[in-house]
PDB file of C-alpha atoms in Angstrom:
ATOM      1  CA  MET A   1     163.660-160.692-107.861  1.00  0.00           C
ATOM      2  CA  VAL A   2     162.719-158.543-110.859  1.00  0.00           C
ATOM      3  CA  LEU A   3     158.971-158.303-111.391  1.00  0.00           C
ATOM      4  CA  LEU A   4     157.751-157.145-114.673  1.00  0.00           C
ATOM      5  CA  ARG A   5     154.040-156.235-115.279  1.00  0.00           C
ATOM      6  CA  PRO A   6     153.521-155.334-119.136  1.00  0.00           C
ATOM      7  CA  ALA A   7     149.738-154.956-118.386  1.00  0.00           C
ATOM      8  CA  SER A   8     150.444-151.895-116.198  1.00  0.00           C
ATOM      9  CA  PHE A   9     153.798-150.621-117.983  1.00  0.00           C
ATOM     10  CA  SER A  10     155.643-151.044-114.800  1.00  0.00           C
ATOM     11  CA  GLY A  11     158.412-153.125-113.195  1.00  0.00           C
ATOM     12  CA  ALA A  12     160.085-153.358-109.857  1.00  0.00           C
ATOM     13  CA  LEU A  13     163.387-154.653-108.277  1.00  0.00           C
ATOM     14  CA  TYR A  14     162.781-156.468-104.803  1.00  0.00           C
ATOM     15  CA  VAL A  15     165.555-157.196-102.492  1.00  0.00           C
ATOM     16  CA  SER A  16     164.558-159.287 -99.426  1.00  0.00           C
ATOM     17  CA  GLY A  17     160.875-158.784-100.308  1.00  0.00           C
ATOM     18  CA  ARG A  18     161.332-154.967-100.250  1.00  0.00           C
ATOM     19  CA  ARG A  19     160.903-152.747-103.435  1.00  0.00           C
ATOM     20  CA  VAL A  20     164.066-150.826-104.049  1.00  0.00           C
ATOM     21  CA  PHE A  21     163.771-149.712-107.469  1.00  0.00           C
ATOM     22  CA  SER A  22     160.647-148.935-109.800  1.00  0.00           C
ATOM     23  CA  PHE A  23     160.470-148.181-113.450  1.00  0.00           C
ATOM     24  CA  SER A  24     158.203-147.799-116.406  1.00  0.00           C
ATOM     25  CA  LEU A  25     158.428-150.215-119.325  1.00  0.00           C
ATOM     26  CA  SER A  26     157.035-151.287-122.710  1.00  0.00           C
ATOM     27  CA  ALA A  27     156.726-154.950-124.115  1.00  0.00           C
ATOM     28  CA  GLY A  28     155.632-156.808-127.287  1.00  0.00           C
ATOM     29  CA  ARG A  29     153.136-154.868-129.403  1.00  0.00           C
ATOM     30  CA  ALA A  30     151.675-158.455-130.384  1.00  0.00           C
ATOM     31  CA  GLY A  31     151.004-159.023-126.642  1.00  0.00           C
ATOM     32  CA  ARG A  32     152.085-161.607-124.304  1.00  0.00           C
ATOM     33  CA  GLY A  33     152.711-165.195-125.210  1.00  0.00           C
ATOM     34  CA  GLU A  34     155.600-167.534-125.699  1.00  0.00           C
ATOM     35  CA  GLU A  35     155.608-168.907-129.141  1.00  0.00           C
ATOM     36  CA  GLU A  36     158.776-168.723-131.243  1.00  0.00           C
ATOM     37  CA  GLY A  37     158.109-166.130-134.015  1.00  0.00           C
ATOM     38  CA  SER A  38     155.144-164.606-132.304  1.00  0.00           C
ATOM     39  CA  GLY A  39     156.665-161.033-131.437  1.00  0.00           C
ATOM     40  CA  LYS A  40     154.908-161.525-128.042  1.00  0.00           C
ATOM     41  CA  THR A  41     156.542-161.071-124.727  1.00  0.00           C
ATOM     42  CA  PRO A  42     157.108-164.362-122.684  1.00  0.00           C
ATOM     43  CA  ARG A  43     155.327-164.774-119.339  1.00  0.00           C
ATOM     44  CA  GLY A  44     156.330-166.722-116.294  1.00  0.00           C
ATOM     45  CA  LEU A  45     159.650-167.129-114.283  1.00  0.00           C
ATOM     46  CA  HIS A  46     163.213-166.363-116.018  1.00  0.00           C
ATOM     47  CA  THR A  47     166.633-166.056-114.728  1.00  0.00           C
ATOM     48  CA  ILE A  48     168.958-163.527-116.089  1.00  0.00           C
ATOM     49  CA  ALA A  49     171.167-165.630-118.153  1.00  0.00           C
ATOM     50  CA  GLU A  50     173.718-162.723-119.536  1.00  0.00           C
ATOM     51  CA  LYS A  51     174.567-159.200-118.760  1.00  0.00           C
ATOM     52  CA  ILE A  52     175.786-157.273-121.845  1.00  0.00           C
ATOM     53  CA  GLY A  53     177.291-153.714-122.122  1.00  0.00           C
ATOM     54  CA  ALA A  54     178.574-152.912-118.676  1.00  0.00           C
ATOM     55  CA  HIS A  55     180.941-150.193-119.513  1.00  0.00           C
ATOM     56  CA  ALA A  56     179.300-149.038-122.765  1.00  0.00           C
ATOM     57  CA  PRO A  57     178.212-145.358-123.001  1.00  0.00           C
ATOM     58  CA  GLU A  58     174.490-144.644-122.678  1.00  0.00           C
ATOM     59  CA  GLY A  59     172.719-144.747-125.982  1.00  0.00           C
ATOM     60  CA  MET A  60     175.224-147.360-127.457  1.00  0.00           C
ATOM     61  CA  ARG A  61     173.525-149.351-130.098  1.00  0.00           C
ATOM     62  CA  PHE A  62     174.014-153.336-130.042  1.00  0.00           C
ATOM     63  CA  VAL A  63     173.392-155.638-132.978  1.00  0.00           C
ATOM     64  CA  SER A  64     173.505-159.192-132.292  1.00  0.00           C
ATOM     65  CA  ARG A  65     174.618-158.442-128.779  1.00  0.00           C
ATOM     66  CA  LEU A  66     177.554-156.587-130.095  1.00  0.00           C
ATOM     67  CA  PRO A  67     178.454-152.724-129.657  1.00  0.00           C
ATOM     68  CA  THR A  68     178.385-151.151-133.043  1.00  0.00           C
ATOM     69  CA  GLY A  69     180.284-148.101-131.998  1.00  0.00           C
ATOM     70  CA  GLU A  70     177.281-145.824-132.895  1.00  0.00           C
ATOM     71  CA  VAL A  71     175.871-143.810-129.883  1.00  0.00           C
ATOM     72  CA  ILE A  72     172.376-142.624-130.556  1.00  0.00           C
ATOM     73  CA  HIS A  73     171.622-139.521-129.032  1.00  0.00           C
ATOM     74  CA  ASP A  74     168.204-138.737-130.418  1.00  0.00           C
ATOM     75  CA  ARG A  75     166.204-140.810-127.941  1.00  0.00           C
ATOM     76  CA  GLU A  76     162.813-139.352-129.200  1.00  0.00           C
ATOM     77  CA  SER A  77     163.002-141.163-132.533  1.00  0.00           C
ATOM     78  CA  HIS A  78     159.667-142.592-133.550  1.00  0.00           C
ATOM     79  CA  GLY A  79     160.554-143.725-137.116  1.00  0.00           C
ATOM     80  CA  GLY A  80     162.096-146.919-138.062  1.00  0.00           C
ATOM     81  CA  GLU A  81     162.904-149.897-135.845  1.00  0.00           C
ATOM     82  CA  ASN A  82     163.195-149.997-132.152  1.00  0.00           C
ATOM     83  CA  TYR A  83     166.933-150.105-131.559  1.00  0.00           C
ATOM     84  CA  ILE A  84     168.774-152.086-128.767  1.00  0.00           C
ATOM     85  CA  LEU A  85     170.570-149.473-126.756  1.00  0.00           C
ATOM     86  CA  THR A  86     172.835-149.042-123.789  1.00  0.00           C
ATOM     87  CA  ARG A  87     172.494-152.283-121.909  1.00  0.00           C
ATOM     88  CA  ILE A  88     171.063-155.822-122.543  1.00  0.00           C
ATOM     89  CA  ILE A  89     169.876-158.155-119.771  1.00  0.00           C
ATOM     90  CA  ARG A  90     169.358-161.445-121.561  1.00  0.00           C
ATOM     91  CA  LEU A  91     166.767-163.800-120.213  1.00  0.00           C
ATOM     92  CA  ALA A  92     166.416-167.539-119.894  1.00  0.00           C
ATOM     93  CA  GLY A  93     163.011-169.337-119.311  1.00  0.00           C
ATOM     94  CA  CYS A  94     162.749-171.509-116.175  1.00  0.00           C
ATOM     95  CA  GLU A  95     159.417-173.263-117.046  1.00  0.00           C
ATOM     96  CA  GLU A  96     159.724-176.261-119.271  1.00  0.00           C
ATOM     97  CA  GLY A  97     157.150-176.174-122.016  1.00  0.00           C
ATOM     98  CA  LYS A  98     155.998-172.720-121.111  1.00  0.00           C
ATOM     99  CA  ASN A  99     159.012-170.421-121.685  1.00  0.00           C
ATOM    100  CA  ARG A 100     161.807-172.968-122.064  1.00  0.00           C
ATOM    101  CA  GLY A 101     162.210-175.838-124.482  1.00  0.00           C
ATOM    102  CA  ASN A 102     161.047-176.546-128.022  1.00  0.00           C
ATOM    103  CA  GLY A 103     159.096-173.551-129.587  1.00  0.00           C
ATOM    104  CA  VAL A 104     158.799-171.426-126.700  1.00  0.00           C
ATOM    105  CA  ASP A 105     162.393-170.993-125.361  1.00  0.00           C
ATOM    106  CA  SER A 106     162.871-167.349-124.297  1.00  0.00           C
ATOM    107  CA  PHE A 107     166.713-167.701-124.519  1.00  0.00           C
ATOM    108  CA  ALA A 108     166.638-169.136-128.022  1.00  0.00           C
ATOM    109  CA  ARG A 109     164.143-166.257-128.942  1.00  0.00           C
ATOM    110  CA  TYR A 110     166.614-163.859-127.890  1.00  0.00           C
ATOM    111  CA  ILE A 111     164.279-162.215-125.284  1.00  0.00           C
ATOM    112  CA  TYR A 112     166.013-159.029-123.382  1.00  0.00           C
ATOM    113  CA  ILE A 113     165.373-156.274-121.305  1.00  0.00           C
ATOM    114  CA  HIS A 114     167.107-153.277-122.983  1.00  0.00           C
ATOM    115  CA  GLY A 115     167.121-149.587-123.576  1.00  0.00           C
ATOM    116  CA  THR A 116     165.579-148.066-126.595  1.00  0.00           C
ATOM    117  CA  ASN A 117     165.528-144.998-128.970  1.00  0.00           C
ATOM    118  CA  LYS A 118     161.963-144.749-128.484  1.00  0.00           C
ATOM    119  CA  GLU A 119     161.923-143.470-124.925  1.00  0.00           C
ATOM    120  CA  THR A 120     158.758-141.305-125.377  1.00  0.00           C
ATOM    121  CA  PHE A 121     156.841-144.489-125.939  1.00  0.00           C
ATOM    122  CA  VAL A 122     158.066-146.351-122.717  1.00  0.00           C
ATOM    123  CA  GLY A 123     155.322-146.445-120.296  1.00  0.00           C
ATOM    124  CA  SER A 124     152.451-145.628-122.736  1.00  0.00           C
ATOM    125  CA  ARG A 125     152.665-148.073-125.550  1.00  0.00           C
ATOM    126  CA  HIS A 126     153.946-151.534-126.330  1.00  0.00           C
ATOM    127  CA  PHE A 127     156.153-151.613-129.494  1.00  0.00           C
ATOM    128  CA  SER A 128     158.753-154.198-129.140  1.00  0.00           C
ATOM    129  CA  HIS A 129     159.097-157.640-130.885  1.00  0.00           C
ATOM    130  CA  GLY A 130     158.862-159.438-127.615  1.00  0.00           C
ATOM    131  CA  CYS A 131     161.494-157.659-125.337  1.00  0.00           C
ATOM    132  CA  ILE A 132     160.911-155.687-122.416  1.00  0.00           C
ATOM    133  CA  VAL A 133     162.074-152.192-123.201  1.00  0.00           C
ATOM    134  CA  MET A 134     163.011-149.413-120.727  1.00  0.00           C
ATOM    135  CA  LYS A 135     164.214-145.793-120.669  1.00  0.00           C
ATOM    136  CA  ASN A 136     168.207-145.838-120.856  1.00  0.00           C
ATOM    137  CA  CYS A 137     168.828-144.340-117.445  1.00  0.00           C
ATOM    138  CA  ASP A 138     166.566-147.043-116.174  1.00  0.00           C
ATOM    139  CA  ILE A 139     168.158-149.959-117.753  1.00  0.00           C
ATOM    140  CA  ILE A 140     171.549-148.656-116.497  1.00  0.00           C
ATOM    141  CA  SER A 141     170.242-148.626-112.925  1.00  0.00           C
ATOM    142  CA  LEU A 142     168.638-152.045-112.897  1.00  0.00           C
ATOM    143  CA  PHE A 143     171.805-153.559-114.894  1.00  0.00           C
ATOM    144  CA  GLU A 144     173.986-152.211-111.987  1.00  0.00           C
ATOM    145  CA  ARG A 145     171.788-153.829-109.395  1.00  0.00           C
ATOM    146  CA  VAL A 146     171.100-157.235-110.632  1.00  0.00           C
ATOM    147  CA  GLU A 147     173.288-160.176-111.128  1.00  0.00           C
ATOM    148  CA  GLU A 148     173.264-163.188-113.520  1.00  0.00           C
ATOM    149  CA  GLY A 149     171.321-166.241-112.090  1.00  0.00           C
ATOM    150  CA  GLU A 150     168.838-163.696-110.411  1.00  0.00           C
ATOM    151  CA  TYR A 151     165.036-164.224-111.035  1.00  0.00           C
ATOM    152  CA  VAL A 152     162.755-162.272-113.318  1.00  0.00           C
ATOM    153  CA  TYR A 153     159.014-162.990-113.459  1.00  0.00           C
ATOM    154  CA  ILE A 154     156.833-161.560-116.385  1.00  0.00           C
ATOM    155  CA  ASP A 155     153.449-161.154-115.329  1.00  0.00           C
TER     156      ASP A 155
END
């Protein structure tokens, strides 16, 4: 299970109840919440619905879940948008009416865990549109350790 704690900018992967990997993260700059169009990071129990980008080079930019062919080398970019880089772990809510279903559905909202071009902000400032954002080396490590169908809990 993956436990994500946006309030403390931290996350961890647990295997058989033991923490095996810890990382820093950032989340939605609008806070936490489930409403469609809110830009907030949804709370509660999710599953990993899809893993995208398994063999992409670190820094590969994705648009609409497809690799663009553009590799972003400047990972300290603070201007412009927060790019989806390196890997995508797409989440699906498990709790009907909370993060699954009409108006609150994490999958329909395209909620991901992904890498970013704003690595210096990860762990110190929330800046996404609702996704969980990690440093690119950390998203690679997490991606390699989890499987589709595994649980993710966002506190």
